[in-house]
Amino acid sequence: MIEVTLDYMLLKRKMTSKELAAEIGITPANLSILKTGKAKGIRFETLDKICQVLDCQPGDILKHTDSE
Amino acid sequence: MKNFVLGILNIFAWIFEFIFGLGTILSIIMGIIFLIPNIQATFLKQVPNLKNVTGTIFLVVFALIVSAVMCAALCWGIRAIRLVIRNINQDIYFDQSNLDLLHTTLISLSVFTVADFIEACLIGAAKYNLKGKPNLNLDFSNIVYSLIVLGIIYVIYLVFKNGLKLQEESNKII
């Protein structure tokens, strides 16, 4: 499964979820859905904005694990 | 263009809702009035060629009750359609409220179709009751139109139902 490791990057960049949500133009509720792994998918557009704001690569916020 | 068309439809829906609401009230009032013996006597004087007087009075009262049900069903259904139009005007498309309103429309149109069938039978029976018209002639042409409209509304309902599912799926993609 794909795990979202956004919390780690936020800590690294000393940024709050609320600030990131405002920067990328999505609601904090949607960002929370993404962080908790409840989202079914992520748009390239959203991924692009997150990478731009956090100055990272998609691989830094997405991780593949074997567990279901 | 969209706002203009929806605005026109909204006005028509209001007018028809009012007409059928009024029709419901008038049918009920006429049904009650027809139960008064003096009114029945006046009616029977105007229609002298009856085979069965008691049966005719029963038919008229029953026809008025069915007519009230038909008007109420149409009023209810048109109200639901008007609210769907209002939602679409506010750019609310695949929403649970629209699905519920279309469900209401389907129920009201089904009630109307059944009532229409009963009314056709009653009219046929009333004509049969007149002397000089021995054949029972039933006209179900209106029911065919009602069934076609019912089919169209059902297809729209299915489209909205699947649209809502797709919307929910889409909402889970951030």
mmCIF file of C-alpha atoms in Angstrom:
data_model
loop_
_atom_site.group_PDB
_atom_site.id
_atom_site.type_symbol
_atom_site.label_atom_id
_atom_site.label_comp_id
_atom_site.label_asym_id
_atom_site.label_seq_id
_atom_site.Cartn_x
_atom_site.Cartn_y
_atom_site.Cartn_z
ATOM 1 C CA MET A 1 0.000 0.000 0.000
ATOM 2 C CA ILE A 2 0.947 3.641 -0.424
ATOM 3 C CA GLU A 3 1.639 5.545 2.782
ATOM 4 C CA VAL A 4 1.588 9.345 2.975
ATOM 5 C CA THR A 5 4.491 10.629 5.043
ATOM 6 C CA LEU A 6 3.483 14.265 4.938
ATOM 7 C CA ASP A 7 3.782 14.762 8.716
ATOM 8 C CA TYR A 8 7.524 14.067 8.603
ATOM 9 C CA MET A 9 8.078 16.624 5.821
ATOM 10 C CA LEU A 10 5.957 19.195 7.642
ATOM 11 C CA LEU A 11 8.060 18.734 10.772
ATOM 12 C CA LYS A 12 11.235 19.035 8.705
ATOM 13 C CA ARG A 13 10.026 22.292 7.122
ATOM 14 C CA LYS A 14 8.568 23.539 10.449
ATOM 15 C CA MET A 15 5.202 24.100 8.861
ATOM 16 C CA THR A 16 1.688 23.405 10.136
ATOM 17 C CA SER A 17 -0.994 21.503 8.230
ATOM 18 C CA LYS A 18 -3.163 24.605 8.198
ATOM 19 C CA GLU A 19 -0.390 26.668 6.573
ATOM 20 C CA LEU A 20 0.260 23.975 3.954
ATOM 21 C CA ALA A 21 -3.454 23.677 3.160
ATOM 22 C CA ALA A 22 -3.672 27.445 2.663
ATOM 23 C CA GLU A 23 -0.541 27.476 0.471
ATOM 24 C CA ILE A 24 -1.705 24.690 -1.857
ATOM 25 C CA GLY A 25 -5.312 25.841 -1.933
ATOM 26 C CA ILE A 26 -7.154 22.885 -0.385
ATOM 27 C CA THR A 27 -9.219 22.736 2.782
ATOM 28 C CA PRO A 28 -7.562 21.586 6.043
ATOM 29 C CA ALA A 29 -10.193 18.818 6.142
ATOM 30 C CA ASN A 30 -9.016 17.469 2.770
ATOM 31 C CA LEU A 31 -5.384 17.681 3.838
ATOM 32 C CA SER A 32 -6.287 15.721 6.962
ATOM 33 C CA ILE A 33 -7.950 13.037 4.772
ATOM 34 C CA LEU A 34 -4.725 12.858 2.765
ATOM 35 C CA LYS A 35 -2.504 12.658 5.860
ATOM 36 C CA THR A 36 -4.558 9.945 7.549
ATOM 37 C CA GLY A 37 -4.522 7.760 4.425
ATOM 38 C CA LYS A 38 -8.303 7.943 3.936
ATOM 39 C CA ALA A 39 -7.951 9.447 0.443
ATOM 40 C CA LYS A 40 -8.376 7.119 -2.532
ATOM 41 C CA GLY A 41 -5.923 9.067 -4.622
ATOM 42 C CA ILE A 42 -3.983 12.265 -5.103
ATOM 43 C CA ARG A 43 -4.104 14.499 -8.156
ATOM 44 C CA PHE A 44 -0.814 15.302 -9.911
ATOM 45 C CA GLU A 45 -1.801 18.965 -9.528
ATOM 46 C CA THR A 46 -2.049 18.647 -5.714
ATOM 47 C CA LEU A 47 1.153 16.599 -5.559
ATOM 48 C CA ASP A 48 2.933 19.217 -7.640
ATOM 49 C CA LYS A 49 1.815 22.038 -5.343
ATOM 50 C CA ILE A 50 2.815 20.119 -2.193
ATOM 51 C CA CYS A 51 6.254 19.388 -3.656
ATOM 52 C CA GLN A 52 6.633 23.016 -4.669
ATOM 53 C CA VAL A 53 5.684 24.385 -1.214
ATOM 54 C CA LEU A 54 7.682 21.795 0.776
ATOM 55 C CA ASP A 55 10.546 21.855 -1.737
ATOM 56 C CA CYS A 56 10.709 18.079 -2.014
ATOM 57 C CA GLN A 57 10.159 15.172 -4.408
ATOM 58 C CA PRO A 58 6.985 13.013 -4.560
ATOM 59 C CA GLY A 59 9.054 10.144 -3.121
ATOM 60 C CA ASP A 60 9.651 12.223 0.006
ATOM 61 C CA ILE A 61 5.969 12.284 0.893
ATOM 62 C CA LEU A 62 4.790 8.938 -0.567
ATOM 63 C CA LYS A 63 6.133 5.566 0.555
ATOM 64 C CA HIS A 64 5.253 2.059 -0.599
ATOM 65 C CA THR A 65 4.855 -0.585 2.112
ATOM 66 C CA ASP A 66 3.981 -4.286 1.809
ATOM 67 C CA SER A 67 1.377 -4.330 4.585
ATOM 68 C CA GLU A 68 -2.347 -3.956 3.649
ATOM 69 C CA MET B 1 -28.958 31.149 -21.339
ATOM 70 C CA LYS B 2 -28.962 28.535 -18.567
ATOM 71 C CA ASN B 3 -30.376 30.966 -16.016
ATOM 72 C CA PHE B 4 -33.009 32.154 -18.512
ATOM 73 C CA VAL B 5 -34.237 28.624 -19.346
ATOM 74 C CA LEU B 6 -34.215 27.542 -15.690
ATOM 75 C CA GLY B 7 -35.990 30.772 -14.723
ATOM 76 C CA ILE B 8 -38.762 30.103 -17.282
ATOM 77 C CA LEU B 9 -39.082 26.489 -16.093
ATOM 78 C CA ASN B 10 -39.245 27.709 -12.494
ATOM 79 C CA ILE B 11 -42.089 30.115 -13.332
ATOM 80 C CA PHE B 12 -44.014 27.351 -15.171
ATOM 81 C CA ALA B 13 -43.452 24.983 -12.263
ATOM 82 C CA TRP B 14 -44.850 27.604 -9.841
ATOM 83 C CA ILE B 15 -47.913 28.138 -12.076
ATOM 84 C CA PHE B 16 -48.625 24.398 -12.449
ATOM 85 C CA GLU B 17 -48.021 23.797 -8.754
ATOM 86 C CA PHE B 18 -50.593 26.491 -7.969
ATOM 87 C CA ILE B 19 -53.099 25.138 -10.551
ATOM 88 C CA PHE B 20 -52.844 21.544 -9.301
ATOM 89 C CA GLY B 21 -52.936 22.683 -5.660
ATOM 90 C CA LEU B 22 -56.110 24.587 -6.463
ATOM 91 C CA GLY B 23 -57.409 21.534 -8.370
ATOM 92 C CA THR B 24 -56.917 19.370 -5.289
ATOM 93 C CA ILE B 25 -58.853 21.782 -3.068
ATOM 94 C CA LEU B 26 -61.654 22.229 -5.645
ATOM 95 C CA SER B 27 -62.014 18.458 -6.161
ATOM 96 C CA ILE B 28 -62.341 17.924 -2.411
ATOM 97 C CA ILE B 29 -64.872 20.786 -2.097
ATOM 98 C CA MET B 30 -66.881 19.462 -5.077
ATOM 99 C CA GLY B 31 -66.847 15.956 -3.591
ATOM 100 C CA ILE B 32 -68.181 17.276 -0.287
ATOM 101 C CA ILE B 33 -70.824 19.444 -2.038
ATOM 102 C CA PHE B 34 -71.938 16.469 -4.130
ATOM 103 C CA LEU B 35 -72.826 14.564 -0.960
ATOM 104 C CA ILE B 36 -75.623 17.121 -0.280
ATOM 105 C CA PRO B 37 -78.961 15.536 -1.409
ATOM 106 C CA ASN B 38 -80.278 18.773 -3.048
ATOM 107 C CA ILE B 39 -77.171 19.037 -5.223
ATOM 108 C CA GLN B 40 -77.522 15.367 -6.198
ATOM 109 C CA ALA B 41 -81.169 15.974 -7.204
ATOM 110 C CA THR B 42 -80.165 18.969 -9.387
ATOM 111 C CA PHE B 43 -77.443 16.865 -11.032
ATOM 112 C CA LEU B 44 -79.811 13.952 -11.687
ATOM 113 C CA LYS B 45 -82.333 16.315 -13.323
ATOM 114 C CA GLN B 46 -79.645 17.391 -15.804
ATOM 115 C CA VAL B 47 -78.757 13.759 -16.653
ATOM 116 C CA PRO B 48 -82.101 11.987 -17.039
ATOM 117 C CA ASN B 49 -80.928 8.972 -19.121
ATOM 118 C CA LEU B 50 -79.244 7.005 -16.346
ATOM 119 C CA LYS B 51 -79.373 3.237 -16.000
ATOM 120 C CA ASN B 52 -78.321 3.225 -12.352
ATOM 121 C CA VAL B 53 -78.792 6.395 -10.224
ATOM 122 C CA THR B 54 -77.096 5.228 -6.999
ATOM 123 C CA GLY B 55 -74.179 3.824 -8.990
ATOM 124 C CA THR B 56 -73.744 7.128 -10.849
ATOM 125 C CA ILE B 57 -73.654 9.150 -7.604
ATOM 126 C CA PHE B 58 -71.043 6.739 -6.217
ATOM 127 C CA LEU B 59 -69.063 7.032 -9.467
ATOM 128 C CA VAL B 60 -69.080 10.864 -9.378
ATOM 129 C CA VAL B 61 -67.964 11.045 -5.724
ATOM 130 C CA PHE B 62 -65.286 8.394 -6.293
ATOM 131 C CA ALA B 63 -64.129 10.158 -9.485
ATOM 132 C CA LEU B 64 -63.779 13.427 -7.549
ATOM 133 C CA ILE B 65 -61.714 11.684 -4.839
ATOM 134 C CA VAL B 66 -59.457 10.150 -7.522
ATOM 135 C CA SER B 67 -59.257 13.548 -9.232
ATOM 136 C CA ALA B 68 -58.117 15.128 -5.936
ATOM 137 C CA VAL B 69 -55.462 12.408 -5.570
ATOM 138 C CA MET B 70 -54.277 13.026 -9.161
ATOM 139 C CA CYS B 71 -54.035 16.806 -8.630
ATOM 140 C CA ALA B 72 -52.252 16.366 -5.271
ATOM 141 C CA ALA B 73 -49.771 13.886 -6.819
ATOM 142 C CA LEU B 74 -49.011 16.292 -9.684
ATOM 143 C CA CYS B 75 -48.675 19.247 -7.271
ATOM 144 C CA TRP B 76 -46.268 17.202 -5.121
ATOM 145 C CA GLY B 77 -44.275 15.988 -8.133
ATOM 146 C CA ILE B 78 -44.017 19.425 -9.741
ATOM 147 C CA ARG B 79 -42.884 20.907 -6.409
ATOM 148 C CA ALA B 80 -40.068 18.320 -6.304
ATOM 149 C CA ILE B 81 -39.090 19.125 -9.918
ATOM 150 C CA ARG B 82 -39.126 22.864 -9.088
ATOM 151 C CA LEU B 83 -36.723 22.239 -6.182
ATOM 152 C CA VAL B 84 -34.427 20.208 -8.479
ATOM 153 C CA ILE B 85 -34.464 23.157 -10.922
ATOM 154 C CA ARG B 86 -33.599 25.520 -8.035
ATOM 155 C CA ASN B 87 -30.668 23.265 -7.018
ATOM 156 C CA ILE B 88 -29.374 23.096 -10.595
ATOM 157 C CA ASN B 89 -29.674 26.881 -10.817
ATOM 158 C CA GLN B 90 -27.414 27.061 -7.742
ATOM 159 C CA ASP B 91 -24.956 24.634 -9.432
ATOM 160 C CA ILE B 92 -25.868 21.794 -7.076
ATOM 161 C CA TYR B 93 -25.971 18.765 -9.392
ATOM 162 C CA PHE B 94 -24.999 15.385 -7.966
ATOM 163 C CA ASP B 95 -26.280 15.890 -4.452
ATOM 164 C CA GLN B 96 -28.308 13.572 -2.219
ATOM 165 C CA SER B 97 -31.109 16.183 -2.039
ATOM 166 C CA ASN B 98 -31.575 16.007 -5.841
ATOM 167 C CA LEU B 99 -31.734 12.222 -5.695
ATOM 168 C CA ASP B 100 -34.362 12.376 -2.919
ATOM 169 C CA LEU B 101 -36.391 14.934 -4.908
ATOM 170 C CA LEU B 102 -36.295 12.755 -8.038
ATOM 171 C CA HIS B 103 -37.380 9.799 -5.909
ATOM 172 C CA THR B 104 -40.324 11.898 -4.684
ATOM 173 C CA THR B 105 -41.159 12.774 -8.306
ATOM 174 C CA LEU B 106 -41.105 9.089 -9.250
ATOM 175 C CA ILE B 107 -43.458 8.188 -6.396
ATOM 176 C CA SER B 108 -45.857 11.062 -7.179
ATOM 177 C CA LEU B 109 -45.913 10.194 -10.895
ATOM 178 C CA SER B 110 -46.546 6.523 -10.067
ATOM 179 C CA VAL B 111 -49.467 7.551 -7.848
ATOM 180 C CA PHE B 112 -50.732 9.809 -10.656
ATOM 181 C CA THR B 113 -50.481 6.982 -13.249
ATOM 182 C CA VAL B 114 -52.420 4.544 -11.044
ATOM 183 C CA ALA B 115 -55.032 7.242 -10.285
ATOM 184 C CA ASP B 116 -55.227 8.059 -14.010
ATOM 185 C CA PHE B 117 -55.933 4.391 -14.760
ATOM 186 C CA ILE B 118 -58.710 4.318 -12.129
ATOM 187 C CA GLU B 119 -60.120 7.601 -13.497
ATOM 188 C CA ALA B 120 -60.194 6.128 -17.055
ATOM 189 C CA CYS B 121 -62.124 3.115 -15.716
ATOM 190 C CA LEU B 122 -64.534 5.436 -13.858
ATOM 191 C CA ILE B 123 -65.135 7.579 -16.953
ATOM 192 C CA GLY B 124 -65.735 4.401 -18.978
ATOM 193 C CA ALA B 125 -68.172 3.147 -16.350
ATOM 194 C CA ALA B 126 -69.958 6.534 -16.228
ATOM 195 C CA LYS B 127 -70.410 6.502 -20.032
ATOM 196 C CA TYR B 128 -71.646 2.910 -19.858
ATOM 197 C CA ASN B 129 -74.205 4.018 -17.272
ATOM 198 C CA LEU B 130 -75.834 6.372 -19.788
ATOM 199 C CA LYS B 131 -78.764 4.887 -21.675
ATOM 200 C CA GLY B 132 -78.120 4.364 -25.373
ATOM 201 C CA LYS B 133 -74.382 3.610 -24.842
ATOM 202 C CA PRO B 134 -74.285 -0.125 -24.233
ATOM 203 C CA ASN B 135 -70.584 -0.801 -24.954
ATOM 204 C CA LEU B 136 -67.977 -0.372 -22.213
ATOM 205 C CA ASN B 137 -65.342 1.749 -23.961
ATOM 206 C CA LEU B 138 -62.161 2.456 -21.940
ATOM 207 C CA ASP B 139 -59.607 5.029 -23.092
ATOM 208 C CA PHE B 140 -56.106 4.446 -21.706
ATOM 209 C CA SER B 141 -54.206 6.778 -24.066
ATOM 210 C CA ASN B 142 -53.226 9.159 -21.206
ATOM 211 C CA ILE B 143 -51.684 6.296 -19.258
ATOM 212 C CA VAL B 144 -49.258 5.587 -22.115
ATOM 213 C CA TYR B 145 -47.993 9.211 -21.890
ATOM 214 C CA SER B 146 -47.738 8.964 -18.099
ATOM 215 C CA LEU B 147 -45.726 5.742 -18.410
ATOM 216 C CA ILE B 148 -43.371 7.370 -20.939
ATOM 217 C CA VAL B 149 -42.797 10.367 -18.603
ATOM 218 C CA LEU B 150 -42.321 7.942 -15.704
ATOM 219 C CA GLY B 151 -39.697 6.074 -17.763
ATOM 220 C CA ILE B 152 -37.866 9.314 -18.613
ATOM 221 C CA ILE B 153 -37.830 10.438 -14.953
ATOM 222 C CA TYR B 154 -36.557 6.975 -13.956
ATOM 223 C CA VAL B 155 -33.661 7.246 -16.446
ATOM 224 C CA ILE B 156 -32.813 10.736 -15.084
ATOM 225 C CA TYR B 157 -32.977 9.281 -11.555
ATOM 226 C CA LEU B 158 -30.503 6.527 -12.549
ATOM 227 C CA VAL B 159 -28.168 9.106 -14.118
ATOM 228 C CA PHE B 160 -28.228 11.194 -10.920
ATOM 229 C CA LYS B 161 -27.751 8.072 -8.768
ATOM 230 C CA ASN B 162 -24.636 7.018 -10.690
ATOM 231 C CA GLY B 163 -23.473 10.643 -10.893
ATOM 232 C CA LEU B 164 -23.654 10.868 -7.105
ATOM 233 C CA LYS B 165 -21.524 7.709 -6.788
ATOM 234 C CA LEU B 166 -18.926 9.187 -9.167
ATOM 235 C CA GLN B 167 -19.013 12.482 -7.236
ATOM 236 C CA GLU B 168 -18.337 10.624 -3.969
ATOM 237 C CA GLU B 169 -15.451 8.744 -5.614
ATOM 238 C CA SER B 170 -14.084 12.008 -6.987
ATOM 239 C CA ASN B 171 -14.324 13.665 -3.558
ATOM 240 C CA LYS B 172 -12.008 10.997 -2.148
ATOM 241 C CA ILE B 173 -9.288 12.058 -4.586
ATOM 242 C CA ILE B 174 -7.496 15.077 -3.167
#
